[in-house]
PDB file of C-alpha atoms (C1' of nucleotides) in Angstrom:
ATOM      1  CA  MET A 153      -8.230   6.652  23.816  1.00 66.00           C
ATOM      2  CA  PRO A 154      -9.550   6.847  20.394  1.00 89.00           C
ATOM      3  CA  GLU A 155     -13.402   7.879  19.870  1.00 94.00           C
ATOM      4  CA  LEU A 156     -13.791  11.275  17.817  1.00 95.00           C
ATOM      5  CA  PRO A 157     -12.677  13.677  19.804  1.00 94.00           C
ATOM      6  CA  GLU A 158      -8.796  11.849  20.066  1.00 94.00           C
ATOM      7  CA  ALA A 159      -9.234  10.990  16.104  1.00 95.00           C
ATOM      8  CA  GLU A 160      -9.019  14.338  15.405  1.00 95.00           C
ATOM      9  CA  ALA A 161      -6.208  15.068  18.231  1.00 93.00           C
ATOM     10  CA  VAL A 162      -4.376  12.668  16.331  1.00 94.00           C
ATOM     11  CA  MET A 163      -5.218  13.582  12.617  1.00 95.00           C
ATOM     12  CA  GLN A 164      -4.204  17.313  13.892  1.00 94.00           C
ATOM     13  CA  ARG A 165      -0.801  16.130  15.024  1.00 94.00           C
ATOM     14  CA  LEU A 166      -0.326  14.365  12.091  1.00 95.00           C
ATOM     15  CA  ARG A 167      -1.033  17.308   9.427  1.00 95.00           C
ATOM     16  CA  ARG A 168       1.488  19.660  11.443  1.00 95.00           C
ATOM     17  CA  GLN A 169       4.172  16.815  12.015  1.00 94.00           C
ATOM     18  CA  GLY A 170       3.665  14.623   8.766  1.00 95.00           C
ATOM     19  CA  ILE A 171       2.785  16.514   5.786  1.00 97.00           C
ATOM     20  CA  GLY A 172       5.521  16.912   3.397  1.00 98.00           C
ATOM     21  CA  SER A 173       6.909  13.620   4.273  1.00 98.00           C
ATOM     22  CA  THR A 174       8.009  11.255   1.801  1.00 98.00           C
ATOM     23  CA  ILE A 175       7.878   7.020   2.630  1.00 97.00           C
ATOM     24  CA  ALA A 176      10.870   5.825   2.272  1.00 97.00           C
ATOM     25  CA  GLU A 177       9.557   1.870   4.040  1.00 95.00           C
ATOM     26  CA  MET A 178       6.683   0.353   5.173  1.00 96.00           C
ATOM     27  CA  HIS A 179       7.076  -2.664   7.577  1.00 95.00           C
ATOM     28  CA  VAL A 180       3.871  -4.434   8.895  1.00 94.00           C
ATOM     29  CA  GLU A 181       4.719  -6.376  12.720  1.00 92.00           C
ATOM     30  CA  ARG A 182       1.051  -7.913  12.680  1.00 91.00           C
ATOM     31  CA  PRO A 183      -0.447  -8.998   9.046  1.00 91.00           C
ATOM     32  CA  LYS A 184      -3.761  -8.830  11.112  1.00 91.00           C
ATOM     33  CA  ILE A 185      -3.316  -5.304  11.467  1.00 94.00           C
ATOM     34  CA  VAL A 186      -3.733  -4.839   7.377  1.00 93.00           C
ATOM     35  CA  ALA A 187      -5.888  -7.869   6.548  1.00 89.00           C
ATOM     36  CA  PRO A 188      -7.428  -8.801   4.184  1.00 90.00           C
ATOM     37  CA  GLN A 189      -4.678  -6.583   2.451  1.00 93.00           C
ATOM     38  CA  THR A 190      -1.599  -8.494   2.902  1.00 93.00           C
ATOM     39  CA  ILE A 191       1.739  -6.479   4.065  1.00 94.00           C
ATOM     40  CA  ASP A 192       2.714  -6.323   0.692  1.00 94.00           C
ATOM     41  CA  GLU A 193       0.215  -4.852  -1.276  1.00 94.00           C
ATOM     42  CA  VAL A 194       0.118  -1.875   1.929  1.00 95.00           C
ATOM     43  CA  SER A 195       3.810  -1.561   1.284  1.00 96.00           C
ATOM     44  CA  ALA A 196       4.202  -1.468  -2.563  1.00 96.00           C
ATOM     45  CA  ARG A 197       1.020   1.161  -2.406  1.00 96.00           C
ATOM     46  CA  VAL A 198       2.713   3.743   0.026  1.00 97.00           C
ATOM     47  CA  HIS A 199       6.647   3.265  -1.055  1.00 97.00           C
ATOM     48  CA  GLY A 200       7.844   6.495  -2.482  1.00 98.00           C
ATOM     49  CA  ALA A 201       4.615   8.780  -1.868  1.00 98.00           C
ATOM     50  CA  THR A 202       5.051  11.955   0.178  1.00 98.00           C
ATOM     51  CA  ILE A 203       1.857  12.529   2.849  1.00 98.00           C
ATOM     52  CA  THR A 204      -0.128  15.394   0.876  1.00 98.00           C
ATOM     53  CA  GLY A 205      -2.667  15.591   3.959  1.00 97.00           C
ATOM     54  CA  ALA A 206      -4.909  13.935   6.518  1.00 96.00           C
ATOM     55  CA  ARG A 207      -8.349  14.187   7.681  1.00 96.00           C
ATOM     56  CA  ARG A 208     -10.630  12.457   9.789  1.00 95.00           C
ATOM     57  CA  ARG A 209     -13.982  10.256   9.062  1.00 95.00           C
ATOM     58  CA  GLY A 210     -15.629   9.032  12.480  1.00 94.00           C
ATOM     59  CA  LYS A 211     -12.947   7.543  14.354  1.00 95.00           C
ATOM     60  CA  GLN A 212     -10.948   6.668  11.482  1.00 94.00           C
ATOM     61  CA  VAL A 213      -7.666   9.027  10.169  1.00 95.00           C
ATOM     62  CA  LEU A 214      -7.381   9.022   6.643  1.00 96.00           C
ATOM     63  CA  ILE A 215      -3.812   9.912   5.005  1.00 96.00           C
ATOM     64  CA  GLY A 216      -3.715  11.695   1.598  1.00 97.00           C
ATOM     65  CA  LEU A 217      -1.141  10.534  -0.609  1.00 97.00           C
ATOM     66  CA  SER A 218       1.070  12.167  -3.559  1.00 98.00           C
ATOM     67  CA  ASN A 219       0.315   8.715  -5.445  1.00 98.00           C
ATOM     68  CA  GLY A 220      -3.615   9.219  -5.237  1.00 97.00           C
ATOM     69  CA  PHE A 221      -3.707   6.379  -2.371  1.00 96.00           C
ATOM     70  CA  THR A 222      -5.255   7.080   0.747  1.00 96.00           C
ATOM     71  CA  ILE A 223      -3.766   5.453   4.277  1.00 96.00           C
ATOM     72  CA  ARG A 224      -7.331   4.524   6.262  1.00 95.00           C
ATOM     73  CA  VAL A 225      -6.446   3.796  10.029  1.00 95.00           C
ATOM     74  CA  HIS A 226      -8.542   2.542  12.238  1.00 94.00           C
ATOM     75  CA  LEU A 227      -7.048   3.448  16.172  1.00 94.00           C
ATOM     76  CA  GLY A 228      -9.753   0.360  17.456  1.00 92.00           C
ATOM     77  CA  MET A 229      -9.195   0.674  21.617  1.00 91.00           C
ATOM     78  CA  THR A 230      -5.613   1.380  22.008  1.00 91.00           C
ATOM     79  CA  GLY A 231      -4.718   2.611  18.825  1.00 93.00           C
ATOM     80  CA  ASP A 232      -2.455   5.716  18.194  1.00 94.00           C
ATOM     81  CA  LEU A 233      -0.745   7.211  15.699  1.00 95.00           C
ATOM     82  CA  TYR A 234       2.318   9.380  15.737  1.00 94.00           C
ATOM     83  CA  VAL A 235       5.575  10.752  14.182  1.00 94.00           C
ATOM     84  CA  VAL A 236       8.782   9.612  16.163  1.00 94.00           C
ATOM     85  CA  ALA A 237      12.664  10.916  15.483  1.00 93.00           C
ATOM     86  CA  ASP A 238      13.869   7.713  14.404  1.00 91.00           C
ATOM     87  CA  HIS A 239      11.919   4.247  14.237  1.00 86.00           C
ATOM     88  CA  ARG A 240      14.609   2.080  15.870  1.00 89.00           C
ATOM     89  CA  LEU A 241      13.305   3.672  19.463  1.00 85.00           C
ATOM     90  CA  ARG A 242       9.741   3.062  18.910  1.00 88.00           C
ATOM     91  CA  ALA A 243       7.224   1.151  21.611  1.00 90.00           C
ATOM     92  CA  HIS A 244       6.943  -2.459  21.327  1.00 88.00           C
ATOM     93  CA  THR A 245       3.644  -1.965  21.015  1.00 91.00           C
ATOM     94  CA  VAL A 246       4.131  -0.233  17.090  1.00 93.00           C
ATOM     95  CA  ARG A 247       2.293  -2.796  14.813  1.00 94.00           C
ATOM     96  CA  ALA A 248       3.325  -0.778  11.555  1.00 95.00           C
ATOM     97  CA  TRP A 249       5.173   1.879  10.561  1.00 95.00           C
ATOM     98  CA  ALA A 250       6.411   3.845   8.088  1.00 96.00           C
ATOM     99  CA  ARG A 251       9.538   5.207   7.434  1.00 96.00           C
ATOM    100  CA  PHE A 252      10.608   8.686   6.241  1.00 97.00           C
ATOM    101  CA  SER A 253      13.431   9.728   3.612  1.00 97.00           C
ATOM    102  CA  ASP A 254      14.098  11.960   6.476  1.00 96.00           C
ATOM    103  CA  GLY A 255      15.098   9.532   9.143  1.00 95.00           C
ATOM    104  CA  ARG A 256      11.549   9.821  11.192  1.00 95.00           C
ATOM    105  CA  ALA A 257       8.881   7.257  10.882  1.00 95.00           C
ATOM    106  CA  LEU A 258       4.942   7.727  11.298  1.00 96.00           C
ATOM    107  CA  VAL A 259       3.826   4.838  13.283  1.00 95.00           C
ATOM    108  CA  PHE A 260       1.078   2.537  14.023  1.00 95.00           C
ATOM    109  CA  ASP A 261       1.301   1.789  18.496  1.00 94.00           C
ATOM    110  CA  ASP A 262      -1.866  -0.438  19.115  1.00 93.00           C
ATOM    111  CA  PRO A 263      -1.157  -2.569  22.025  1.00 91.00           C
ATOM    112  CA  ARG A 264      -4.432  -4.602  21.664  1.00 89.00           C
ATOM    113  CA  VAL A 265      -3.775  -5.043  17.889  1.00 92.00           C
ATOM    114  CA  LEU A 266      -7.576  -4.557  17.883  1.00 92.00           C
ATOM    115  CA  GLY A 267      -7.214  -1.149  15.189  1.00 94.00           C
ATOM    116  CA  HIS A 268      -6.527  -1.606  11.824  1.00 95.00           C
ATOM    117  CA  LEU A 269      -4.521  -0.122   8.862  1.00 96.00           C
ATOM    118  CA  HIS A 270      -5.215  -0.082   5.150  1.00 95.00           C
ATOM    119  CA  VAL A 271      -4.026   1.458   1.987  1.00 96.00           C
ATOM    120  CA  HIS A 272      -7.368   2.392  -0.836  1.00 95.00           C
ATOM    121  CA  ASP A 273      -7.349   3.652  -4.235  1.00 95.00           C
ATOM    122  CA  ALA A 274     -10.298   6.381  -4.358  1.00 94.00           C
ATOM    123  CA  ARG A 275     -12.999   3.950  -5.054  1.00 91.00           C
ATOM    124  CA  GLU A 276     -11.906   1.149  -2.240  1.00 92.00           C
ATOM    125  CA  LEU A 277     -11.910   4.420   0.320  1.00 93.00           C
ATOM    126  CA  GLU A 278     -15.246   5.452  -0.677  1.00 91.00           C
ATOM    127  CA  GLN A 279     -16.385   1.516  -0.309  1.00 89.00           C
ATOM    128  CA  ALA A 280     -14.807   1.726   2.913  1.00 91.00           C
ATOM    129  CA  ILE A 281     -16.200   4.121   4.557  1.00 92.00           C
ATOM    130  CA  GLU A 282     -19.396   4.477   2.953  1.00 90.00           C
ATOM    131  CA  HIS A 283     -21.467   3.015   5.817  1.00 91.00           C
ATOM    132  CA  LEU A 284     -20.687   5.425   8.284  1.00 92.00           C
ATOM    133  CA  GLY A 285     -23.399   8.120   9.260  1.00 93.00           C
ATOM    134  CA  VAL A 286     -23.514  11.704   9.898  1.00 94.00           C
ATOM    135  CA  GLU A 287     -20.392  14.253  11.149  1.00 95.00           C
ATOM    136  CA  PRO A 288     -21.797  15.161  14.500  1.00 96.00           C
ATOM    137  CA  LEU A 289     -19.336  18.308  14.393  1.00 96.00           C
ATOM    138  CA  SER A 290     -21.033  19.045  10.602  1.00 96.00           C
ATOM    139  CA  ARG A 291     -23.578  21.586   9.145  1.00 95.00           C
ATOM    140  CA  ARG A 292     -25.902  18.128   9.023  1.00 95.00           C
ATOM    141  CA  PHE A 293     -25.522  17.255  12.316  1.00 96.00           C
ATOM    142  CA  THR A 294     -29.277  19.310  12.741  1.00 96.00           C
ATOM    143  CA  PRO A 295     -32.098  18.374  15.344  1.00 96.00           C
ATOM    144  CA  GLU A 296     -34.069  17.712  12.386  1.00 96.00           C
ATOM    145  CA  LEU A 297     -31.817  14.721  11.078  1.00 95.00           C
ATOM    146  CA  VAL A 298     -30.962  13.692  14.468  1.00 95.00           C
ATOM    147  CA  GLY A 299     -34.584  13.122  15.313  1.00 95.00           C
ATOM    148  CA  GLN A 300     -35.370  11.164  12.163  1.00 93.00           C
ATOM    149  CA  LEU A 301     -32.408   8.866  12.809  1.00 94.00           C
ATOM    150  CA  ALA A 302     -34.081   8.027  16.448  1.00 94.00           C
ATOM    151  CA  ALA A 303     -37.756   8.128  15.402  1.00 93.00           C
ATOM    152  CA  ALA A 304     -36.082   5.410  12.914  1.00 91.00           C
ATOM    153  CA  SER A 305     -34.926   2.913  15.703  1.00 92.00           C
ATOM    154  CA  LYS A 306     -35.820   0.563  18.604  1.00 90.00           C
ATOM    155  CA  GLN A 307     -32.672   0.803  20.396  1.00 92.00           C
ATOM    156  CA  PRO A 308     -31.821   1.896  23.323  1.00 93.00           C
ATOM    157  CA  ILE A 309     -30.244   5.659  22.819  1.00 95.00           C
ATOM    158  CA  LYS A 310     -26.932   4.665  24.270  1.00 94.00           C
ATOM    159  CA  LEU A 311     -26.246   1.698  21.777  1.00 93.00           C
ATOM    160  CA  PHE A 312     -27.985   4.391  19.178  1.00 94.00           C
ATOM    161  CA  LEU A 313     -25.652   7.074  19.835  1.00 95.00           C
ATOM    162  CA  MET A 314     -22.623   4.102  19.805  1.00 94.00           C
ATOM    163  CA  ASP A 315     -23.575   2.912  16.218  1.00 93.00           C
ATOM    164  CA  GLN A 316     -21.537   4.421  13.994  1.00 93.00           C
ATOM    165  CA  THR A 317     -24.199   3.944  10.816  1.00 93.00           C
ATOM    166  CA  ARG A 318     -26.005   6.933  12.185  1.00 94.00           C
ATOM    167  CA  ILE A 319     -23.936   9.007  14.217  1.00 95.00           C
ATOM    168  CA  ALA A 320     -20.274   8.705  13.189  1.00 94.00           C
ATOM    169  CA  GLY A 321     -17.336   9.091  16.129  1.00 94.00           C
ATOM    170  CA  LEU A 322     -19.093   8.422  19.482  1.00 95.00           C
ATOM    171  CA  GLY A 323     -18.138   5.479  21.535  1.00 94.00           C
ATOM    172  CA  ASN A 324     -18.941   4.941  25.375  1.00 94.00           C
ATOM    173  CA  ILE A 325     -17.341   7.454  27.311  1.00 94.00           C
ATOM    174  CA  TYR A 326     -18.623  10.349  24.911  1.00 95.00           C
ATOM    175  CA  ALA A 327     -22.335   8.904  24.169  1.00 95.00           C
ATOM    176  CA  ALA A 328     -22.380   8.767  28.087  1.00 94.00           C
ATOM    177  CA  GLU A 329     -21.102  11.962  28.929  1.00 95.00           C
ATOM    178  CA  SER A 330     -23.622  13.597  26.465  1.00 96.00           C
ATOM    179  CA  LEU A 331     -26.288  11.638  28.073  1.00 95.00           C
ATOM    180  CA  TRP A 332     -25.726  12.947  31.995  1.00 95.00           C
ATOM    181  CA  HIS A 333     -25.597  16.478  29.932  1.00 95.00           C
ATOM    182  CA  ALA A 334     -29.047  16.097  28.465  1.00 96.00           C
ATOM    183  CA  ALA A 335     -30.533  14.127  31.757  1.00 96.00           C
ATOM    184  CA  ILE A 336     -31.904  11.539  29.646  1.00 95.00           C
ATOM    185  CA  HIS A 337     -31.304   7.856  31.114  1.00 94.00           C
ATOM    186  CA  PRO A 338     -29.243   5.699  28.802  1.00 94.00           C
ATOM    187  CA  ALA A 339     -31.512   2.772  28.407  1.00 93.00           C
ATOM    188  CA  ARG A 340     -34.642   4.871  27.400  1.00 94.00           C
ATOM    189  CA  ILE A 341     -35.469   3.548  24.180  1.00 93.00           C
ATOM    190  CA  ALA A 342     -34.571   5.857  20.867  1.00 94.00           C
ATOM    191  CA  GLY A 343     -37.479   5.743  18.851  1.00 93.00           C
ATOM    192  CA  LYS A 344     -39.846   7.323  21.964  1.00 94.00           C
ATOM    193  CA  LEU A 345     -37.912  10.354  22.921  1.00 95.00           C
ATOM    194  CA  ARG A 346     -39.433  13.125  22.302  1.00 95.00           C
ATOM    195  CA  THR A 347     -38.333  15.700  19.848  1.00 95.00           C
ATOM    196  CA  GLN A 348     -37.487  18.024  22.314  1.00 96.00           C
ATOM    197  CA  ARG A 349     -35.265  16.169  24.782  1.00 96.00           C
ATOM    198  CA  LEU A 350     -33.493  14.786  21.220  1.00 96.00           C
ATOM    199  CA  ALA A 351     -32.902  18.519  20.421  1.00 96.00           C
ATOM    200  CA  ARG A 352     -31.072  18.610  23.533  1.00 96.00           C
ATOM    201  CA  LEU A 353     -29.187  15.508  23.283  1.00 96.00           C
ATOM    202  CA  ARG A 354     -28.004  16.890  19.617  1.00 96.00           C
ATOM    203  CA  THR A 355     -26.624  19.534  21.416  1.00 96.00           C
ATOM    204  CA  ALA A 356     -24.993  18.225  24.215  1.00 96.00           C
ATOM    205  CA  ILE A 357     -23.095  15.826  21.634  1.00 96.00           C
ATOM    206  CA  VAL A 358     -21.732  18.998  20.177  1.00 96.00           C
ATOM    207  CA  GLY A 359     -20.711  20.313  23.266  1.00 95.00           C
ATOM    208  CA  VAL A 360     -18.996  17.137  24.633  1.00 95.00           C
ATOM    209  CA  LEU A 361     -17.302  16.400  21.811  1.00 95.00           C
ATOM    210  CA  THR A 362     -16.325  19.823  21.309  1.00 95.00           C
ATOM    211  CA  ASP A 363     -14.555  19.968  24.992  1.00 93.00           C
ATOM    212  CA  ALA A 364     -12.898  16.681  24.330  1.00 94.00           C
ATOM    213  CA  ILE A 365     -11.310  17.708  20.949  1.00 94.00           C
ATOM    214  CA  GLN A 366      -9.884  20.898  22.910  1.00 91.00           C
ATOM    215  CA  SER A 367      -8.992  18.400  26.201  1.00 89.00           C
ATOM    216  CA  ALA A 368      -7.466  15.523  23.304  1.00 89.00           C
ATOM    217  CA  PHE A 369      -5.506  18.443  21.349  1.00 86.00           C
ATOM    218  CA  ALA A 370      -4.067  19.600  25.120  1.00 84.00           C
ATOM    219  CA  ALA A 371      -2.894  15.594  25.785  1.00 79.00           C
ATOM    220  CA  TYR A 372      -1.824  15.089  22.554  1.00 74.00           C
ATOM    221  CA  MET A 373       0.145  17.499  21.684  1.00 72.00           C
ATOM    222  CA  ARG A 374       2.545  17.922  23.781  1.00 62.00           C
ATOM    223  CA  PRO A 375       4.224  14.213  23.681  1.00 51.00           C
ATOM    224  CA  GLY A 376       5.220  13.158  27.454  1.00 42.00           C
ATOM    225  CA  ARG A 377       4.084  16.176  29.040  1.00 39.00           C
ATOM    226  CA  PHE A 378       0.497  15.940  30.556  1.00 44.00           C
ATOM    227  CA  ARG A 379      -0.814  18.416  33.005  1.00 42.00           C
ATOM    228  CA  GLU A 380      -3.498  17.950  35.451  1.00 41.00           C
ATOM    229  CA  GLY A 381      -6.520  19.172  34.700  1.00 44.00           C
ATOM    230  CA  GLU A 382      -5.807  18.527  30.943  1.00 54.00           C
ATOM    231  CA  ALA A 383      -7.701  15.481  30.854  1.00 66.00           C
ATOM    232  CA  PHE A 384     -11.439  15.269  29.740  1.00 79.00           C
ATOM    233  CA  ALA A 385     -13.909  15.979  33.224  1.00 84.00           C
ATOM    234  CA  ALA A 386     -16.375  13.330  32.806  1.00 90.00           C
ATOM    235  CA  GLN A 387     -19.090  13.416  34.698  1.00 93.00           C
ATOM    236  CA  VAL A 388     -20.000  10.486  34.841  1.00 93.00           C
ATOM    237  CA  TYR A 389     -17.521   7.944  33.171  1.00 93.00           C
ATOM    238  CA  GLY A 390     -15.705   5.820  35.490  1.00 91.00           C
ATOM    239  CA  ARG A 391     -17.117   7.871  38.488  1.00 92.00           C
ATOM    240  CA  ASP A 392     -19.708   4.577  39.399  1.00 90.00           C
ATOM    241  CA  GLY A 393     -20.213   5.334  43.519  1.00 90.00           C
ATOM    242  CA  GLU A 394     -19.140   9.038  43.285  1.00 92.00           C
ATOM    243  CA  PRO A 395     -22.057  11.882  43.793  1.00 94.00           C
ATOM    244  CA  CYS A 396     -23.414  13.481  40.667  1.00 94.00           C
ATOM    245  CA  ARG A 397     -22.314  16.846  40.060  1.00 94.00           C
ATOM    246  CA  ARG A 398     -25.433  18.332  39.327  1.00 94.00           C
ATOM    247  CA  CYS A 399     -28.105  16.216  41.727  1.00 95.00           C
ATOM    248  CA  GLY A 400     -25.989  14.690  44.391  1.00 94.00           C
ATOM    249  CA  ARG A 401     -27.120  11.398  43.835  1.00 94.00           C
ATOM    250  CA  LYS A 402     -24.379   8.427  43.333  1.00 93.00           C
ATOM    251  CA  ILE A 403     -23.455   7.791  39.960  1.00 93.00           C
ATOM    252  CA  ARG A 404     -24.094   4.199  38.967  1.00 92.00           C
ATOM    253  CA  ARG A 405     -22.964   1.376  36.565  1.00 92.00           C
ATOM    254  CA  MET A 406     -24.693  -0.795  34.473  1.00 91.00           C
ATOM    255  CA  GLU A 407     -24.277  -3.116  31.446  1.00 90.00           C
ATOM    256  CA  GLN A 408     -25.821  -2.652  28.096  1.00 90.00           C
ATOM    257  CA  GLY A 409     -24.154  -4.750  24.647  1.00 87.00           C
ATOM    258  CA  GLY A 410     -21.391  -5.657  26.956  1.00 87.00           C
ATOM    259  CA  ARG A 411     -20.610  -2.789  28.087  1.00 91.00           C
ATOM    260  CA  SER A 412     -20.149  -0.380  30.794  1.00 92.00           C
ATOM    261  CA  THR A 413     -22.546   2.467  31.190  1.00 93.00           C
ATOM    262  CA  TYR A 414     -22.493   4.795  34.080  1.00 94.00           C
ATOM    263  CA  TYR A 415     -25.218   7.233  34.490  1.00 94.00           C
ATOM    264  CA  CYS A 416     -26.980   9.257  37.598  1.00 94.00           C
ATOM    265  CA  PRO A 417     -29.958   7.459  38.426  1.00 94.00           C
ATOM    266  CA  GLY A 418     -31.337  10.764  40.004  1.00 95.00           C
ATOM    267  CA  CYS A 419     -31.182  13.473  37.244  1.00 94.00           C
ATOM    268  CA  GLN A 420     -30.702  11.187  34.102  1.00 96.00           C
ATOM    269  CA  ASN A 421     -34.820   9.967  33.145  1.00 93.00           C
TER     270      ASN A 421
ATOM    271  C1'  DA B 193     -31.792  -7.359  18.667  1.00 97.18           C
ATOM    272  C1'  DG B 194     -28.601  -9.057  21.850  1.00 97.18           C
ATOM    273  C1'  DT B 195     -23.733 -11.685  23.047  1.00 97.18           C
ATOM    274  C1'  DC B 196     -18.992 -12.786  22.075  1.00 97.18           C
ATOM    275  C1'  DA B 197     -14.788 -13.210  20.147  1.00 97.18           C
ATOM    276  C1'  DC B 198     -10.883 -10.246  18.344  1.00 97.18           C
ATOM    277  C1'  DC B 199      -6.024  -9.522  21.086  1.00 97.18           C
ATOM    278  C1'  DT B 200      -2.890  -7.035  25.214  1.00 97.18           C
ATOM    279  C1'  DG B 201      -1.347  -4.504  28.966  1.00 97.18           C
ATOM    280  C1'  DA B 202      -2.508  -2.160  32.951  1.00 97.18           C
ATOM    281  C1'  DT B 203      -4.371  -3.079  37.108  1.00 97.18           C
ATOM    282  C1'  DT B 204      -6.414  -5.452  41.668  1.00 97.18           C
TER     283       DT B 204
ATOM    284  C1'  DA C 133      -4.557 -15.164  39.370  1.00 97.18           C
ATOM    285  C1'  DA C 134      -8.302 -12.490  37.861  1.00 97.18           C
ATOM    286  C1'  DT C 135     -10.642  -8.572  35.881  1.00 97.18           C
ATOM    287  C1'  DC C 136     -11.315  -4.992  33.298  1.00 97.18           C
ATOM    288  C1'  DA C 137     -10.335  -1.769  29.185  1.00 97.18           C
ATOM    289  C1'  DG C 138     -12.716   4.368  24.898  1.00 97.18           C
ATOM    290  C1'  DG C 139     -14.071  -0.918  19.460  1.00 97.18           C
ATOM    291  C1'  DT C 140     -16.006  -3.668  16.196  1.00 97.18           C
ATOM    292  C1'  DG C 141     -17.936  -7.571  13.051  1.00 97.18           C
ATOM    293  C1'  DA C 142     -19.036 -12.088  12.929  1.00 97.18           C
ATOM    294  C1'  DC C 143     -22.075 -14.837  15.077  1.00 97.18           C
ATOM    295  C1'  DT C 144     -27.105 -16.687  17.282  1.00 97.18           C
TER     296       DT C 144
END
DNA sequence: AGTCACCTGATT
DNA sequence: AATCAGGTGACT
């Protein structure tokens, strides 16, 4: 699930459910999740600490602790982070969990084991996230900056959008959706796009992410009760062969960087 | 700059 | 049984 909007929803939910809770005990089922740190190291760093806050950087969730350490979770492709009433009821795909002193537990559920969980002091944290590019929902994300970043790139625009070192948080779905909204073909070279079109793309990104966050909240805040119509309404993603909602042409699927890209051959050019 | 391996689960 | 998956990083 997790691109920026899903990470945001996970983070907000954690703020509600986890702040003030004290970690009594940490368990890691898969060492790979915490590598290159060790299970012992991670456990020792969170033991006895209270959760003081949560924030997000790109697709990553950062959990602040009372002892100065920060838990950094990258949700990977299938990760989810949530609080359960009792760790013994956890799903079999839970790869790590922190039992709270009140009996509840924060679990890192990641079926595909492509996510990561690390615990850092301030210096390490800074190092771990310094490579990330601009937050697309921040004031720094101006048309001028997008223009600068794109001008320096020879990549296809879709891959450019997914490059976390330039803009942090877009993945396969929302990159494709943003390009549809801006009516830009995913294979266009970023550095060749005109200022006007990049400005349109910037606006599309902000709009798509904002909408997706709303949908993600609806889906994540109410565990178990998912209502039809609350899911993000994709215009192109996964709609191969279906009609474009703008021009009616059939949405097509192509491959870029080994991933599926969906676009409308009629109005994205 | 582009391909592939990393893992497992859900779906065809 | 085979294919596909919303992400990275390590490799040509």
